[in-house]
Amino acid sequence: IQMLADLHYREQAFENAFKQYHLLIELCATHPDLDEFTVTLRHALSAMQLKKFDVAYRSLMIARTLKDDNFEVNYNLGYLEFMRKNFQKAVPYLQKARILEPEHPQANRFLGHSLFRLKKFNDAAGALRRSLDHVPDDKESLYVLAQTYFHLSKNDLSLRIFNHLRTDPNIGARASLFSGTIQMKNRNYGKAIEDFEIGLRHENIQIEIILEIKYRLAAANLAQSDIGQAIHLWKEIKELNPKYKDVQDQLNKYQEINTNRNLQVYLISSNSEFVTICRKLTTSYFSRANTKIMNIALPGDEYVDLFTEVHTRQWEDLILFRFIRSTGQSGELMLREMYSRIKELKAGRGICITAGDFSESAKAFVEARLIDLVEKDELFKLFSRLPGRPPAAAS
């Protein structure tokens, strides 16, 4: 029987080999001259070829109790655990297999993929590089290696691989999503748009990938002040999935912004343009007044403070203007911080302006303090009083 089983195995007649080795396993207990380890291993490997994976797993586990330092046993157990997504169990088997055959491409491949799933990125990168040394055209492993570099903040290495993979018909869309995301982080919005558009040109893309590419492409266009294109993309996303992320909120916000050039400048233009329009709003806020701007403070992207000296025929005062760059609700904390700033400057009063609104607690806070609150509707009236006609809004 053994001679027949070995013949079938060598000739890759695995169906017959599997049956013969199955008979031999039952004879091992009464025939000590049989090599139980080899019989059990070949039974398992024949089962693997026949895709009888549960049977193969059981025989491999038995074989490992007989000999735990065999490459085929450890590699195939690791592979089976990997296919079952038991990555924690796969790693020790594959690590043992790699010790036995350090340059084996597939052992390194599945080890690298398993370590990546376990978020052990440094170790994953080493295993994947070793695998790719032997199989450089393994696109899936290249893609995982690029993700590994991304998680290790090695964005230059990551970007190089993703750019190489962007045109691949199978993983190009996913690679384009990642490369565009890295370009967004680097504020290279033009390159990000190019990457995302390459991704969308692929066929048979998973719907979740399409949605995310369009969502990030909209953000890149918005960063380039192309509100019209961003709105177009959000509408496309809404048609595919009406509840995707904050798309409806973005549409509500930016469709209004798109019709008002002053509001666009106030909310999404560069900081220098934002400060310029705030200077105009400040000097035109009091009619028939001489408003001198003494100091401008822009601590971040959230707001700008303009400290002014205002003279009219009836009164004069030091006033702190604060312009909040948001369409959301501003709370009490913002007003408390502003009040402290007013006292530091020894200003007589403050005026806080937002493109959104103020919370009830914020309004309660200023009731006994000399701070006027200006919300969105009043801001629009201030825009209408600005000298000159603003540039046309984007369509």
Coordinates of C-alpha atoms in Angstrom, one line a residue:
I1 CA 0.0 0.0 0.0
Q2 CA 2.8 2.4 0.9
M3 CA 4.6 1.9 -2.4
L4 CA 1.3 2.6 -4.2
A5 CA 0.5 5.6 -2.1
D6 CA 4.0 7.0 -2.7
L7 CA 3.7 6.5 -6.4
H8 CA 0.4 8.3 -6.6
Y9 CA 1.9 11.1 -4.5
R10 CA 4.9 11.5 -6.7
E11 CA 2.7 11.5 -9.8
Q12 CA 0.4 14.1 -8.1
A13 CA -2.6 11.8 -8.3
F14 CA -3.7 13.3 -5.0
E15 CA -7.2 11.7 -4.9
N16 CA -5.7 8.2 -5.0
A17 CA -2.8 9.2 -2.7
F18 CA -5.2 10.6 -0.1
K19 CA -7.2 7.3 0.0
Q20 CA -4.0 5.2 0.3
Y21 CA -2.5 7.3 3.0
H22 CA -5.8 7.3 4.9
L23 CA -5.5 3.4 5.0
L24 CA -1.9 3.6 6.0
I25 CA -2.7 5.9 9.0
E26 CA -5.0 3.2 10.4
L27 CA -2.2 0.6 10.0
C28 CA 0.5 2.7 11.7
A29 CA -0.5 1.5 15.2
T30 CA 0.0 -2.2 14.3
H31 CA 2.9 -1.8 11.9
P32 CA 5.8 0.0 13.6
D33 CA 7.9 -0.3 10.4
L34 CA 5.6 2.4 8.8
D35 CA 6.9 6.0 9.0
E36 CA 3.9 7.5 10.8
F37 CA 5.1 11.0 10.4
T38 CA 5.6 10.8 6.6
V39 CA 2.3 9.0 6.1
T40 CA 0.4 11.5 8.2
L41 CA 2.1 14.5 6.5
R42 CA 1.5 13.2 3.0
H43 CA -2.1 12.5 3.9
A44 CA -2.4 16.1 5.0
L45 CA -0.7 17.5 1.9
S46 CA -2.9 15.4 -0.4
A47 CA -5.9 16.7 1.5
M48 CA -4.6 20.2 1.0
Q49 CA -4.5 19.7 -2.8
L50 CA -8.0 18.4 -2.7
K51 CA -9.2 21.4 -0.7
K52 CA -10.2 19.1 2.2
F53 CA -8.8 21.7 4.6
D54 CA -10.4 20.5 7.8
V55 CA -9.0 17.0 7.2
A56 CA -5.6 18.4 6.3
Y57 CA -5.6 20.5 9.5
R58 CA -6.2 17.5 11.7
S59 CA -3.5 15.4 10.1
L60 CA -1.0 18.3 10.2
M61 CA -1.7 18.8 14.0
I62 CA -1.0 15.0 14.5
A63 CA 2.1 15.2 12.4
R64 CA 3.3 18.2 14.5
T65 CA 3.0 16.1 17.7
L66 CA 5.4 13.6 16.0
K67 CA 7.8 16.2 14.6
D68 CA 7.5 19.9 15.4
D69 CA 10.5 21.1 13.5
N70 CA 9.3 20.2 10.0
F71 CA 8.9 23.1 7.5
E72 CA 5.9 21.6 5.6
V73 CA 4.0 21.0 8.8
N74 CA 4.5 24.5 10.2
Y75 CA 4.1 26.3 6.9
N76 CA 0.8 24.6 6.0
L77 CA -0.6 25.0 9.5
G78 CA 0.3 28.7 9.4
Y79 CA -1.3 29.0 5.9
L80 CA -4.5 27.3 7.1
E81 CA -4.8 29.5 10.2
F82 CA -4.2 32.5 7.9
M83 CA -7.0 31.4 5.6
R84 CA -9.3 31.1 8.6
K85 CA -8.3 34.6 9.6
N86 CA -6.8 33.2 12.8
F87 CA -3.8 35.5 12.5
Q88 CA -2.7 35.2 16.1
K89 CA -2.4 31.4 15.7
A90 CA -0.9 31.7 12.2
V91 CA 2.1 33.8 13.3
P92 CA 3.9 31.2 15.5
Y93 CA 3.7 28.5 12.8
L94 CA 4.9 30.8 10.1
Q95 CA 7.7 32.1 12.3
K96 CA 8.8 28.5 12.9
A97 CA 8.6 27.8 9.2
R98 CA 10.7 30.9 8.4
I99 CA 13.4 29.8 10.9
L100 CA 13.6 26.5 9.0
E101 CA 13.6 28.1 5.6
P102 CA 14.4 31.8 6.0
E103 CA 14.0 32.8 2.3
H104 CA 10.8 30.9 1.5
P105 CA 8.7 33.5 -0.3
Q106 CA 5.3 32.2 0.7
A107 CA 6.2 31.7 4.3
N108 CA 7.4 35.3 4.5
R109 CA 4.4 36.5 2.6
F110 CA 1.7 35.0 4.8
L111 CA 3.8 35.9 7.9
G112 CA 4.0 39.5 6.7
H113 CA 0.2 39.7 6.0
S114 CA -0.6 38.1 9.4
L115 CA 1.6 40.5 11.3
F116 CA 0.1 43.4 9.4
R117 CA -3.4 42.3 10.5
L118 CA -2.1 42.2 14.1
K119 CA -0.8 45.8 13.7
K120 CA 2.8 44.6 14.2
F121 CA 4.0 46.9 11.4
N122 CA 7.8 46.8 11.9
D123 CA 7.9 43.0 11.8
A124 CA 5.4 42.9 9.0
A125 CA 7.5 45.2 6.8
G126 CA 10.6 42.9 7.3
A127 CA 8.7 39.8 6.3
L128 CA 7.0 41.4 3.3
R129 CA 10.3 42.8 2.0
R130 CA 11.9 39.4 2.2
S131 CA 9.0 37.9 0.3
L132 CA 9.1 40.6 -2.4
D133 CA 12.8 40.1 -2.9
H134 CA 11.8 36.7 -4.5
V135 CA 8.4 37.7 -5.9
P136 CA 8.7 41.4 -6.8
D137 CA 5.4 41.4 -8.9
D138 CA 3.2 40.3 -6.0
K139 CA 0.9 43.3 -6.1
E140 CA -1.1 42.4 -3.1
S141 CA 2.0 42.2 -0.9
L142 CA 3.3 45.5 -2.3
Y143 CA 0.0 47.1 -1.4
V144 CA 0.1 45.7 2.2
L145 CA 3.8 46.8 2.5
A146 CA 2.8 50.3 1.4
Q147 CA 0.0 50.3 4.0
T148 CA 2.6 49.1 6.6
Y149 CA 4.9 52.1 5.7
F150 CA 1.9 54.4 6.0
H151 CA 1.2 53.2 9.5
L152 CA 4.9 53.6 10.4
S153 CA 4.7 57.2 9.1
K154 CA 7.2 56.4 6.3
N155 CA 5.0 58.3 3.9
D156 CA 7.7 58.8 1.2
L157 CA 8.2 55.0 0.9
S158 CA 4.4 54.4 1.1
L159 CA 3.6 57.0 -1.5
R160 CA 6.2 55.6 -3.9
I161 CA 4.6 52.1 -3.8
F162 CA 1.0 53.4 -4.0
N163 CA 1.9 55.6 -7.0
H164 CA 3.3 52.5 -8.7
L165 CA 0.1 50.5 -8.0
R166 CA -2.4 53.2 -9.0
T167 CA -3.0 51.8 -12.5
D168 CA -3.2 48.2 -11.5
P169 CA -6.7 46.9 -12.5
N170 CA -7.2 44.9 -9.3
I171 CA -5.9 47.2 -6.5
G172 CA -5.4 50.5 -8.3
A173 CA -8.5 52.1 -6.9
R174 CA -7.5 51.3 -3.3
A175 CA -3.9 52.4 -4.0
S176 CA -5.2 55.7 -5.4
L177 CA -7.3 56.3 -2.3
F178 CA -4.2 55.9 -0.1
S179 CA -1.9 57.9 -2.3
G180 CA -4.4 60.7 -2.5
T181 CA -4.9 60.6 1.3
I182 CA -1.2 61.0 1.8
Q183 CA -1.1 63.9 -0.6
M184 CA -3.9 65.5 1.3
K185 CA -2.0 65.2 4.6
N186 CA 0.9 66.9 2.8
R187 CA -1.4 69.6 1.6
N188 CA -0.6 68.7 -2.0
Y189 CA -4.2 69.1 -3.0
G190 CA -3.7 69.2 -6.8
K191 CA -1.8 65.9 -6.7
A192 CA -4.5 64.4 -4.3
I193 CA -7.2 65.3 -6.9
E194 CA -5.1 63.6 -9.6
D195 CA -4.8 60.4 -7.5
F196 CA -8.5 60.3 -6.6
E197 CA -9.5 60.8 -10.2
I198 CA -7.2 58.0 -11.3
G199 CA -8.9 55.8 -8.7
L200 CA -12.3 56.5 -10.0
R201 CA -11.4 55.6 -13.6
H202 CA -11.0 51.9 -12.6
E203 CA -13.8 49.5 -13.4
N204 CA -15.7 47.2 -11.0
I205 CA -14.8 49.1 -7.9
Q206 CA -16.4 48.2 -4.6
I207 CA -19.1 50.7 -3.7
E208 CA -17.4 51.6 -0.3
I209 CA -14.2 52.5 -2.2
I210 CA -16.1 54.7 -4.7
L211 CA -17.9 56.5 -1.8
E212 CA -14.7 57.2 0.1
I213 CA -12.7 58.3 -3.0
K214 CA -15.5 60.7 -3.9
Y215 CA -15.8 62.0 -0.3
R216 CA -12.0 62.7 -0.1
L217 CA -12.0 64.2 -3.6
A218 CA -14.7 66.6 -2.5
A219 CA -12.5 67.6 0.4
A220 CA -9.5 68.1 -1.9
N221 CA -11.6 70.3 -4.2
L222 CA -12.9 72.2 -1.2
A223 CA -9.3 72.8 0.0
Q224 CA -8.7 74.3 -3.5
S225 CA -11.8 76.6 -3.0
D226 CA -13.7 74.8 -5.8
I227 CA -16.9 74.6 -3.9
G228 CA -19.0 73.9 -7.0
Q229 CA -17.1 70.7 -7.7
A230 CA -17.3 69.6 -4.1
I231 CA -21.0 70.1 -4.1
H232 CA -21.3 68.1 -7.3
L233 CA -19.4 65.2 -5.7
W234 CA -21.4 65.3 -2.5
K235 CA -24.6 65.1 -4.6
E236 CA -23.2 62.0 -6.4
I237 CA -22.4 60.4 -3.0
K238 CA -25.9 61.2 -1.7
E239 CA -27.4 59.4 -4.7
L240 CA -25.3 56.3 -3.9
N241 CA -25.8 56.4 -0.1
P242 CA -28.0 59.2 1.3
K243 CA -26.6 58.7 4.8
Y244 CA -22.9 58.5 4.0
K245 CA -20.9 60.3 6.8
D246 CA -21.7 64.0 7.0
V247 CA -22.5 64.6 3.3
Q248 CA -26.0 66.0 3.9
D249 CA -24.5 68.5 6.5
Q250 CA -21.8 69.5 4.0
L251 CA -24.4 70.1 1.3
N252 CA -26.5 72.2 3.6
K253 CA -23.5 74.3 4.6
Y254 CA -21.8 74.8 1.3
Q255 CA -24.7 75.2 -1.0
E256 CA -25.4 78.4 0.9
I257 CA -21.7 79.4 1.0
N258 CA -21.6 78.8 -2.8
T259 CA -24.1 81.6 -3.4
N260 CA -22.2 84.2 -1.3
R261 CA -18.7 85.1 -2.2
N262 CA -18.1 87.1 1.0
L263 CA -19.1 84.1 3.0
Q264 CA -16.7 81.9 1.0
V265 CA -13.9 84.2 1.8
Y266 CA -14.9 84.4 5.4
L267 CA -15.0 80.6 5.9
I268 CA -12.7 78.8 3.5
S269 CA -10.3 81.2 1.8
S270 CA -6.7 81.7 2.9
N271 CA -6.0 83.3 6.3
S272 CA -4.8 86.4 4.6
E273 CA -8.0 86.8 2.7
F274 CA -10.0 86.0 5.9
V275 CA -8.1 88.8 7.8
T276 CA -8.7 91.2 4.9
I277 CA -12.4 90.8 5.0
C278 CA -12.5 91.0 8.8
R279 CA -10.6 94.3 8.5
K280 CA -13.3 95.6 6.2
L281 CA -16.1 94.4 8.4
T282 CA -14.4 96.1 11.4
T283 CA -13.9 99.5 9.8
S284 CA -17.5 99.5 8.4
Y285 CA -19.2 98.2 11.5
F286 CA -19.9 101.6 13.0
S287 CA -21.3 104.1 10.6
R288 CA -19.8 107.6 10.6
A289 CA -17.0 106.4 12.9
N290 CA -13.2 106.6 12.6
T291 CA -12.1 103.0 13.4
K292 CA -8.4 102.5 13.8
I293 CA -7.1 98.9 14.0
M294 CA -4.3 98.8 16.6
N295 CA -3.5 95.1 16.5
I296 CA -4.4 91.9 14.7
A297 CA -4.0 88.5 16.4
L298 CA -4.5 85.2 14.5
P299 CA -3.7 82.4 17.0
G300 CA -4.9 79.6 14.7
D301 CA -7.5 78.9 12.1
E302 CA -10.5 79.2 14.4
Y303 CA -10.8 83.0 14.8
V304 CA -9.0 86.4 14.5
D305 CA -9.0 89.2 17.0
L306 CA -8.8 92.9 15.9
F307 CA -8.1 95.4 18.7
T308 CA -9.4 98.8 17.7
E309 CA -9.8 102.4 18.7
V310 CA -13.1 103.8 17.7
H311 CA -14.0 107.5 17.5
T312 CA -17.4 109.0 16.8
R313 CA -18.9 112.5 17.5
Q314 CA -20.7 111.1 20.6
W315 CA -18.2 108.7 22.1
E316 CA -14.8 106.9 21.8
D317 CA -13.7 103.5 23.1
L318 CA -11.3 100.7 22.8
I319 CA -13.1 97.7 21.3
L320 CA -12.0 94.1 20.7
F321 CA -13.6 92.5 17.6
R322 CA -13.4 88.7 17.4
F323 CA -14.4 86.9 14.2
I324 CA -15.1 83.2 14.5
R325 CA -14.6 81.2 11.4
S326 CA -17.4 78.7 11.8
T327 CA -20.9 77.9 10.8
G328 CA -21.4 75.9 13.9
Q329 CA -22.4 76.9 17.4
S330 CA -20.0 78.8 19.6
G331 CA -20.1 78.2 23.3
E332 CA -19.5 79.9 26.6
L333 CA -15.8 78.8 26.7
M334 CA -15.0 81.0 23.6
L335 CA -16.7 84.0 25.3
R336 CA -14.9 83.5 28.6
E337 CA -11.6 83.4 26.8
M338 CA -12.5 86.6 24.9
Y339 CA -13.6 88.3 28.1
S340 CA -10.2 87.6 29.7
R341 CA -8.6 89.1 26.6
I342 CA -10.7 92.2 26.8
K343 CA -9.6 92.7 30.4
E344 CA -5.9 92.2 29.4
L345 CA -6.2 94.9 26.7
K346 CA -8.2 97.2 29.0
A347 CA -10.8 97.5 26.2
G348 CA -14.2 99.0 27.0
R349 CA -16.2 96.4 25.2
G350 CA -16.1 93.4 22.8
I351 CA -18.0 92.4 19.7
C352 CA -18.0 88.7 18.8
I353 CA -19.1 87.7 15.3
T354 CA -19.8 84.2 13.9
A355 CA -21.2 82.7 10.7
G356 CA -23.1 80.3 12.9
D357 CA -24.8 81.0 16.2
F358 CA -24.1 81.0 20.0
S359 CA -25.3 78.6 22.6
E360 CA -27.7 79.6 25.3
S361 CA -25.0 79.5 27.9
A362 CA -22.8 81.8 25.8
K363 CA -25.7 84.3 25.5
A364 CA -26.3 84.1 29.3
F365 CA -22.6 84.7 30.0
V366 CA -22.6 88.0 28.1
E367 CA -25.8 89.4 29.6
A368 CA -23.9 91.2 32.4
R369 CA -20.8 91.8 30.4
L370 CA -20.0 94.3 27.6
I371 CA -19.8 91.9 24.8
D372 CA -22.2 92.1 21.8
L373 CA -22.9 88.9 19.9
V374 CA -23.4 88.9 16.1
E375 CA -24.8 85.7 14.5
K376 CA -25.1 84.6 10.9
D377 CA -28.1 86.7 9.8
E378 CA -26.5 89.9 11.2
L379 CA -23.2 89.0 9.6
F380 CA -25.0 88.8 6.2
K381 CA -26.3 92.3 6.8
L382 CA -22.7 93.4 7.5
F383 CA -21.5 91.8 4.3
S384 CA -24.1 93.8 2.4
R385 CA -22.7 97.0 3.8
L386 CA -19.2 96.3 2.6
P387 CA -17.9 98.8 0.0
G388 CA -17.6 97.5 -3.6
R389 CA -19.2 94.5 -5.2
P390 CA -17.7 91.1 -4.2
P391 CA -16.5 88.8 -6.9
A392 CA -19.1 86.4 -8.3
A393 CA -19.7 83.2 -6.3
A394 CA -18.6 79.9 -7.9
S395 CA -21.3 78.2 -9.8

